[in-house]
mmCIF file of C-alpha atoms in Angstrom:
data_model
loop_
_atom_site.group_PDB
_atom_site.id
_atom_site.type_symbol
_atom_site.label_atom_id
_atom_site.label_comp_id
_atom_site.label_asym_id
_atom_site.label_seq_id
_atom_site.Cartn_x
_atom_site.Cartn_y
_atom_site.Cartn_z
ATOM 1 C CA MET A 19 0.014 -0.004 -0.013
ATOM 2 C CA ARG A 20 1.083 3.636 -0.109
ATOM 3 C CA ARG A 21 0.113 7.198 0.317
ATOM 4 C CA PRO A 22 -0.750 10.765 -0.936
ATOM 5 C CA SER A 23 2.001 13.371 -2.279
ATOM 6 C CA ALA A 24 2.974 10.937 -4.677
ATOM 7 C CA VAL A 25 -0.107 9.771 -3.231
ATOM 8 C CA LEU A 26 -1.720 13.137 -3.287
ATOM 9 C CA ALA A 27 -0.894 13.464 -6.925
ATOM 10 C CA ALA A 28 -2.033 9.892 -7.526
ATOM 11 C CA LEU A 29 -5.256 10.635 -5.697
ATOM 12 C CA GLY A 30 -5.913 13.823 -7.549
ATOM 13 C CA LEU A 31 -5.402 15.912 -4.410
ATOM 14 C CA THR A 32 -3.494 19.149 -4.119
ATOM 15 C CA ALA A 33 -0.003 19.163 -2.765
ATOM 16 C CA LEU A 34 0.456 18.760 0.977
ATOM 17 C CA THR A 35 1.254 21.764 3.049
ATOM 18 C CA LEU A 36 3.353 19.677 5.408
ATOM 19 C CA THR A 37 7.013 20.529 4.675
ATOM 20 C CA GLY A 38 7.326 17.937 2.015
ATOM 21 C CA PRO A 39 5.576 14.742 3.037
ATOM 22 C CA ALA A 40 3.514 12.791 0.593
ATOM 23 C CA PRO A 41 0.156 11.356 1.855
ATOM 24 C CA SER A 42 -0.166 7.593 1.643
ATOM 25 C CA GLN A 43 -1.361 5.088 -0.888
ATOM 26 C CA ALA A 44 -1.351 1.178 -1.121
ATOM 27 C CA VAL A 45 0.024 -1.829 0.764
ATOM 28 C CA THR A 46 3.323 -2.881 -0.724
ATOM 29 C CA GLY A 47 6.116 -5.307 -0.025
ATOM 30 C CA ASN A 48 5.407 -8.792 1.378
ATOM 31 C CA ALA A 49 1.674 -8.149 1.129
ATOM 32 C CA THR A 50 -1.035 -10.763 0.704
ATOM 33 C CA VAL A 51 -4.702 -10.619 -0.351
ATOM 34 C CA ASP A 52 -6.687 -9.531 2.701
ATOM 35 C CA ASP A 53 -9.620 -11.799 3.591
ATOM 36 C CA GLU A 54 -9.144 -11.152 7.298
ATOM 37 C CA HIS A 55 -10.379 -7.573 7.702
ATOM 38 C CA PRO A 56 -13.882 -7.316 6.111
ATOM 39 C CA TYR A 57 -14.408 -3.839 7.603
ATOM 40 C CA VAL A 58 -11.663 -2.262 5.525
ATOM 41 C CA ALA A 59 -13.264 -0.319 2.684
ATOM 42 C CA LEU A 60 -12.219 1.217 -0.588
ATOM 43 C CA LEU A 61 -13.523 4.805 -0.494
ATOM 44 C CA VAL A 62 -14.122 6.484 -3.863
ATOM 45 C CA PHE A 63 -14.770 10.240 -3.697
ATOM 46 C CA TYR A 64 -16.660 12.299 -6.279
ATOM 47 C CA THR A 65 -16.943 16.009 -6.978
ATOM 48 C CA GLU A 66 -19.132 18.080 -9.274
ATOM 49 C CA PRO A 67 -17.882 17.586 -12.857
ATOM 50 C CA ALA A 68 -16.532 20.643 -14.638
ATOM 51 C CA GLU A 69 -18.947 19.924 -17.528
ATOM 52 C CA PRO A 70 -22.430 18.373 -17.514
ATOM 53 C CA GLY A 71 -22.102 14.624 -17.939
ATOM 54 C CA GLY A 72 -18.409 14.747 -17.111
ATOM 55 C CA ASP A 73 -16.437 12.336 -14.981
ATOM 56 C CA PRO A 74 -17.136 13.057 -11.268
ATOM 57 C CA TYR A 75 -14.225 10.965 -9.969
ATOM 58 C CA SER A 76 -11.925 12.857 -7.573
ATOM 59 C CA HIS A 77 -9.703 10.419 -5.666
ATOM 60 C CA ARG A 78 -9.735 7.227 -3.653
ATOM 61 C CA CYS A 79 -8.614 6.184 -0.192
ATOM 62 C CA THR A 80 -9.086 3.406 2.354
ATOM 63 C CA GLY A 81 -11.148 3.431 5.566
ATOM 64 C CA SER A 82 -12.337 1.241 8.442
ATOM 65 C CA LEU A 83 -16.004 0.639 9.370
ATOM 66 C CA LEU A 84 -16.950 0.841 13.058
ATOM 67 C CA ALA A 85 -19.559 -1.289 14.867
ATOM 68 C CA ASP A 86 -22.350 1.273 14.387
ATOM 69 C CA ARG A 87 -22.247 0.051 10.740
ATOM 70 C CA VAL A 88 -22.236 3.582 9.241
ATOM 71 C CA THR A 89 -19.120 5.367 10.517
ATOM 72 C CA VAL A 90 -15.956 4.852 8.478
ATOM 73 C CA VAL A 91 -12.697 6.218 9.887
ATOM 74 C CA THR A 92 -10.148 7.434 7.351
ATOM 75 C CA ALA A 93 -7.567 10.198 6.839
ATOM 76 C CA GLY A 94 -8.463 13.881 6.901
ATOM 77 C CA HIS A 95 -6.709 14.636 3.624
ATOM 78 C CA CYS A 96 -9.102 12.076 2.044
ATOM 79 C CA THR A 97 -12.238 13.913 3.173
ATOM 80 C CA GLN A 98 -10.954 17.471 2.842
ATOM 81 C CA GLY A 99 -13.244 19.452 0.503
ATOM 82 C CA VAL A 100 -15.401 16.436 -0.528
ATOM 83 C CA ASP A 101 -18.629 14.957 0.847
ATOM 84 C CA THR A 102 -19.916 12.363 -1.607
ATOM 85 C CA GLY A 103 -18.752 8.977 -2.826
ATOM 86 C CA ARG A 104 -19.089 5.243 -2.446
ATOM 87 C CA ALA A 105 -17.638 2.636 -0.087
ATOM 88 C CA TYR A 106 -16.772 -0.897 -1.233
ATOM 89 C CA PHE A 107 -16.124 -3.737 1.199
ATOM 90 C CA GLN A 108 -15.320 -6.533 -1.246
ATOM 91 C CA THR A 109 -11.811 -7.966 -1.284
ATOM 92 C CA SER A 110 -11.787 -7.196 -5.031
ATOM 93 C CA PRO A 111 -14.335 -4.405 -5.640
ATOM 94 C CA PHE A 112 -13.396 -3.512 -9.171
ATOM 95 C CA PRO A 113 -15.799 -5.863 -11.009
ATOM 96 C CA ASP A 114 -18.490 -3.274 -10.176
ATOM 97 C CA TYR A 115 -17.374 -1.107 -13.090
ATOM 98 C CA ASP A 116 -19.957 0.334 -15.409
ATOM 99 C CA PRO A 117 -18.121 -0.198 -18.746
ATOM 100 C CA THR A 118 -20.287 2.425 -20.468
ATOM 101 C CA ALA A 119 -20.008 5.214 -17.892
ATOM 102 C CA PHE A 120 -18.343 8.488 -18.892
ATOM 103 C CA GLY A 121 -17.291 7.375 -22.347
ATOM 104 C CA GLY A 122 -16.001 4.048 -21.116
ATOM 105 C CA ARG A 123 -13.829 5.413 -18.301
ATOM 106 C CA GLY A 124 -15.975 3.661 -15.750
ATOM 107 C CA GLY A 125 -14.532 0.389 -16.978
ATOM 108 C CA ASP A 126 -10.987 1.621 -17.490
ATOM 109 C CA THR A 127 -8.680 -1.015 -15.988
ATOM 110 C CA THR A 128 -5.831 1.481 -15.903
ATOM 111 C CA THR A 129 -7.582 3.565 -13.233
ATOM 112 C CA GLY A 130 -9.646 0.989 -11.381
ATOM 113 C CA TYR A 131 -12.249 3.368 -10.025
ATOM 114 C CA PRO A 132 -15.740 1.843 -9.979
ATOM 115 C CA TYR A 133 -18.933 3.796 -10.529
ATOM 116 C CA LEU A 134 -21.498 1.111 -9.716
ATOM 117 C CA GLY A 135 -22.280 -0.908 -6.577
ATOM 118 C CA GLY A 136 -20.983 -0.164 -3.131
ATOM 119 C CA THR A 137 -22.695 1.957 -0.470
ATOM 120 C CA GLU A 138 -23.157 5.683 -1.086
ATOM 121 C CA PHE A 139 -22.277 8.427 1.354
ATOM 122 C CA ARG A 140 -23.063 12.182 1.367
ATOM 123 C CA ASP A 141 -21.469 13.076 4.672
ATOM 124 C CA ALA A 142 -17.706 13.356 5.156
ATOM 125 C CA ALA A 143 -15.810 15.351 7.767
ATOM 126 C CA ASN A 144 -12.183 16.339 8.356
ATOM 127 C CA LEU A 145 -10.746 16.877 11.845
ATOM 128 C CA GLY A 146 -8.270 19.583 10.854
ATOM 129 C CA PHE A 147 -6.167 18.695 7.812
ATOM 130 C CA GLY A 148 -5.337 21.791 5.783
ATOM 131 C CA SER A 149 -5.823 24.169 8.710
ATOM 132 C CA ARG A 150 -3.118 22.666 10.946
ATOM 133 C CA SER A 151 0.576 21.958 10.444
ATOM 134 C CA LEU A 152 3.229 19.614 11.783
ATOM 135 C CA PRO A 153 3.431 18.161 14.330
ATOM 136 C CA ASP A 154 -0.379 17.986 14.621
ATOM 137 C CA THR A 155 -1.676 17.767 11.066
ATOM 138 C CA GLY A 156 -5.244 16.903 12.121
ATOM 139 C CA ASP A 157 -5.128 14.184 9.461
ATOM 140 C CA LEU A 158 -8.210 12.278 10.541
ATOM 141 C CA GLY A 159 -11.481 11.948 8.678
ATOM 142 C CA VAL A 160 -14.885 10.313 9.005
ATOM 143 C CA VAL A 161 -17.386 9.210 6.352
ATOM 144 C CA VAL A 162 -20.974 8.450 7.320
ATOM 145 C CA LEU A 163 -22.647 5.891 5.049
ATOM 146 C CA ASP A 164 -26.207 6.450 3.780
ATOM 147 C CA GLU A 165 -27.184 2.914 4.782
ATOM 148 C CA PRO A 166 -25.776 0.580 7.452
ATOM 149 C CA VAL A 167 -23.495 -2.232 6.290
ATOM 150 C CA THR A 168 -23.649 -5.538 8.169
ATOM 151 C CA LEU A 169 -20.377 -7.488 8.422
ATOM 152 C CA GLU A 170 -19.052 -10.306 10.572
ATOM 153 C CA ARG A 171 -16.520 -8.003 12.278
ATOM 154 C CA TYR A 172 -15.787 -4.297 12.640
ATOM 155 C CA ALA A 173 -12.832 -2.107 13.496
ATOM 156 C CA GLU A 174 -12.559 -1.278 17.191
ATOM 157 C CA LEU A 175 -11.612 2.143 18.545
ATOM 158 C CA PRO A 176 -8.700 2.050 21.000
ATOM 159 C CA ALA A 177 -8.661 3.180 24.577
ATOM 160 C CA PRO A 178 -7.046 6.556 25.178
ATOM 161 C CA GLY A 179 -3.268 6.149 25.191
ATOM 162 C CA ALA A 180 -3.445 2.653 23.682
ATOM 163 C CA VAL A 181 -0.516 3.370 21.347
ATOM 164 C CA ASP A 182 1.806 4.156 24.247
ATOM 165 C CA THR A 183 0.686 1.038 26.115
ATOM 166 C CA TYR A 184 1.107 -1.172 23.037
ATOM 167 C CA THR A 185 4.496 0.157 21.976
ATOM 168 C CA SER A 186 5.928 0.032 25.498
ATOM 169 C CA SER A 187 5.243 -3.699 25.657
ATOM 170 C CA SER A 188 8.637 -4.360 24.082
ATOM 171 C CA SER A 189 12.009 -2.980 25.066
ATOM 172 C CA ALA A 190 13.091 -3.094 21.385
ATOM 173 C CA LYS A 191 10.790 -0.730 19.473
ATOM 174 C CA ARG A 192 11.667 -2.270 16.145
ATOM 175 C CA THR A 193 10.036 -5.534 17.254
ATOM 176 C CA VAL A 194 6.622 -3.910 17.764
ATOM 177 C CA ASP A 195 4.406 -5.207 14.963
ATOM 178 C CA PHE A 196 1.372 -3.644 13.314
ATOM 179 C CA THR A 197 -1.012 -4.888 10.637
ATOM 180 C CA LEU A 198 -1.802 -2.712 7.611
ATOM 181 C CA SER A 199 -4.684 -3.154 5.195
ATOM 182 C CA GLY A 200 -5.742 -1.146 2.152
ATOM 183 C CA TYR A 201 -6.406 -0.706 -1.547
ATOM 184 C CA GLY A 202 -3.904 0.874 -3.860
ATOM 185 C CA VAL A 203 -0.939 0.381 -6.138
ATOM 186 C CA SER A 204 1.526 -2.335 -5.183
ATOM 187 C CA GLN A 205 4.331 -0.757 -7.188
ATOM 188 C CA VAL A 206 5.055 2.827 -8.282
ATOM 189 C CA LYS A 207 7.556 2.528 -11.145
ATOM 190 C CA PRO A 208 5.993 1.036 -13.173
ATOM 191 C CA ARG A 209 2.680 1.568 -11.427
ATOM 192 C CA VAL A 210 0.915 -1.718 -10.707
ATOM 193 C CA LEU A 211 -2.750 -1.554 -9.672
ATOM 194 C CA VAL A 212 -3.816 -4.967 -8.369
ATOM 195 C CA GLY A 213 -7.459 -4.079 -7.686
ATOM 196 C CA GLN A 214 -7.553 -5.959 -4.384
ATOM 197 C CA ARG A 215 -7.499 -5.335 -0.661
ATOM 198 C CA LEU A 216 -4.014 -6.241 0.574
ATOM 199 C CA THR A 217 -2.565 -6.695 4.043
ATOM 200 C CA ALA A 218 0.979 -6.673 5.378
ATOM 201 C CA ARG A 219 2.959 -6.525 8.610
ATOM 202 C CA SER A 220 4.876 -3.376 9.504
ATOM 203 C CA GLN A 221 7.130 -2.355 12.413
ATOM 204 C CA LEU A 222 8.185 0.770 14.236
ATOM 205 C CA VAL A 223 11.338 2.383 12.869
ATOM 206 C CA SER A 224 14.422 1.957 14.993
ATOM 207 C CA ASP A 225 15.199 5.588 15.717
ATOM 208 C CA ASP A 226 15.069 7.717 18.860
ATOM 209 C CA SER A 227 11.430 8.816 18.453
ATOM 210 C CA PRO A 228 9.299 6.238 16.609
ATOM 211 C CA VAL A 229 6.212 7.339 18.527
ATOM 212 C CA SER A 230 5.207 10.968 19.016
ATOM 213 C CA GLU A 231 2.142 12.608 20.496
ATOM 214 C CA TYR A 232 0.410 12.619 17.097
ATOM 215 C CA HIS A 233 2.127 9.997 14.887
ATOM 216 C CA LEU A 234 3.602 6.530 14.561
ATOM 217 C CA LYS A 235 6.645 6.060 12.344
ATOM 218 C CA THR A 236 6.862 2.684 10.664
ATOM 219 C CA SER A 237 9.239 1.129 8.156
ATOM 220 C CA SER A 238 8.276 -0.433 4.827
ATOM 221 C CA ASN A 239 11.613 -2.065 4.011
ATOM 222 C CA ALA A 240 10.495 -5.123 2.030
ATOM 223 C CA SER A 241 13.980 -6.637 2.233
ATOM 224 C CA GLN A 242 13.439 -7.058 5.979
ATOM 225 C CA GLY A 243 10.168 -8.876 5.536
ATOM 226 C CA LYS A 244 8.037 -5.823 6.177
ATOM 227 C CA GLY A 245 5.250 -4.201 4.182
ATOM 228 C CA GLY A 246 4.221 -0.574 3.721
ATOM 229 C CA SER A 247 1.546 1.649 2.296
ATOM 230 C CA CYS A 248 1.246 3.327 -1.114
ATOM 231 C CA VAL A 249 -1.133 5.316 -3.379
ATOM 232 C CA GLY A 250 -4.725 4.470 -2.417
ATOM 233 C CA ASP A 251 -3.889 3.285 1.128
ATOM 234 C CA SER A 252 -4.260 6.695 2.754
ATOM 235 C CA GLY A 253 -6.676 6.474 5.685
ATOM 236 C CA GLY A 254 -6.211 2.723 5.956
ATOM 237 C CA PRO A 255 -5.925 1.105 9.397
ATOM 238 C CA VAL A 256 -2.771 0.572 11.398
ATOM 239 C CA LEU A 257 -3.936 -2.243 13.686
ATOM 240 C CA ALA A 258 -2.426 -3.751 16.804
ATOM 241 C CA GLU A 259 -1.043 -7.045 15.510
ATOM 242 C CA GLY A 260 -3.612 -9.876 15.676
ATOM 243 C CA THR A 261 -6.516 -7.580 16.651
ATOM 244 C CA ASP A 262 -9.116 -5.249 15.128
ATOM 245 C CA VAL A 263 -7.981 -2.344 17.311
ATOM 246 C CA LEU A 264 -7.471 0.756 15.164
ATOM 247 C CA LEU A 265 -4.400 2.489 16.609
ATOM 248 C CA ALA A 266 -3.756 4.923 13.757
ATOM 249 C CA VAL A 267 -4.624 5.753 10.123
ATOM 250 C CA VAL A 268 -2.099 5.872 7.300
ATOM 251 C CA SER A 269 -1.192 9.513 6.765
ATOM 252 C CA PHE A 270 1.954 10.377 4.774
ATOM 253 C CA GLY A 271 5.416 9.268 3.726
ATOM 254 C CA ARG A 272 8.704 11.048 3.094
ATOM 255 C CA ASN A 273 9.096 10.076 -0.556
ATOM 256 C CA ASP A 274 7.009 9.277 -3.638
ATOM 257 C CA ASN A 275 8.273 5.719 -4.119
ATOM 258 C CA CYS A 276 6.246 4.033 -1.392
ATOM 259 C CA ARG A 277 9.415 3.156 0.511
ATOM 260 C CA GLY A 278 11.131 4.292 3.651
ATOM 261 C CA VAL A 279 9.596 5.843 6.741
ATOM 262 C CA GLU A 280 5.831 6.173 6.897
ATOM 263 C CA TYR A 281 3.779 8.297 9.277
ATOM 264 C CA SER A 282 0.344 7.340 10.603
ATOM 265 C CA TYR A 283 -1.938 9.663 12.557
ATOM 266 C CA ARG A 284 -2.866 8.364 15.995
ATOM 267 C CA VAL A 285 -6.520 7.590 16.702
ATOM 268 C CA ASP A 286 -6.047 6.942 20.430
ATOM 269 C CA ARG A 287 -5.861 10.585 21.510
ATOM 270 C CA GLU A 288 -8.777 11.844 23.615
ATOM 271 C CA GLU A 289 -9.497 14.652 21.127
ATOM 272 C CA THR A 290 -9.722 12.307 18.173
ATOM 273 C CA LEU A 291 -11.812 9.723 19.952
ATOM 274 C CA ALA A 292 -14.277 12.373 21.118
ATOM 275 C CA TRP A 293 -14.512 13.842 17.609
ATOM 276 C CA ILE A 294 -15.141 10.438 16.004
ATOM 277 C CA GLY A 295 -17.920 9.675 18.516
ATOM 278 C CA ASP A 296 -19.640 13.064 18.169
ATOM 279 C CA ASP A 297 -22.562 12.980 15.690
ATOM 280 C CA GLY A 298 -22.341 16.777 15.605
ATOM 281 C CA ARG A 299 -18.593 16.743 14.877
ATOM 282 C CA VAL A 300 -17.195 19.947 13.392
ATOM 283 C CA ASP A 301 -15.883 19.620 9.821
ATOM 284 C CA ALA A 302 -12.678 21.642 9.261
ATOM 285 C CA GLY A 303 -13.451 21.682 5.546
#
């Protein structure tokens, strides 16, 4: 998986205002097809076409459905400036193309963005992305589905401070494992779009500050048996290994090649948990 700058460009978003980072994309490196996390959704966002009958596609991200069956947690840069779209929970959602839509683009296998099926949404909110800066980017978003989706399992919100508790369980930070899941390209050059939900294991980076107040830093070095995120994976879950506990959402990386250090925005902060649980949550735009 990977993220936005490269990811932002790949997602059709504007450049990040975060001193250089590139929002995330799709799971890459040592990834496998994900049949284990049914609550992980492909989110396809639409905007008003420039011309009548034009293509409304804007960008795509990944998100995690909570037990209320309508709230999907994702990244704030995914929901910034957009409200409508569709959520797909299939392992391979792309067969839902409409091959005749928008002059055939709806069935374009080079883009992989479906226009049929899925569950619609018209309500998306952004905690603060675009109005904040590092270290607190406010890169958390929520999508509210028009209709509830019933699944066998759902993502679980963490207890406040769960990231600190989880990462302090090992004296060697680099041995702390996380599970990633998402939709996106599995390779950047050349770009390879697999059209499936993928999952991989990732670990904290072995530097002096792998965990900050707002972010986790993980490594995607495939040569060390790890996986990472890439274009299309933005907003995807960073789970405590072997659980459905959503510790963070994939946010941004430091290069456009879906390699190296990746940053995920923490969900376990009291502010973020309160905002997610508030039906009257304020949308930063």
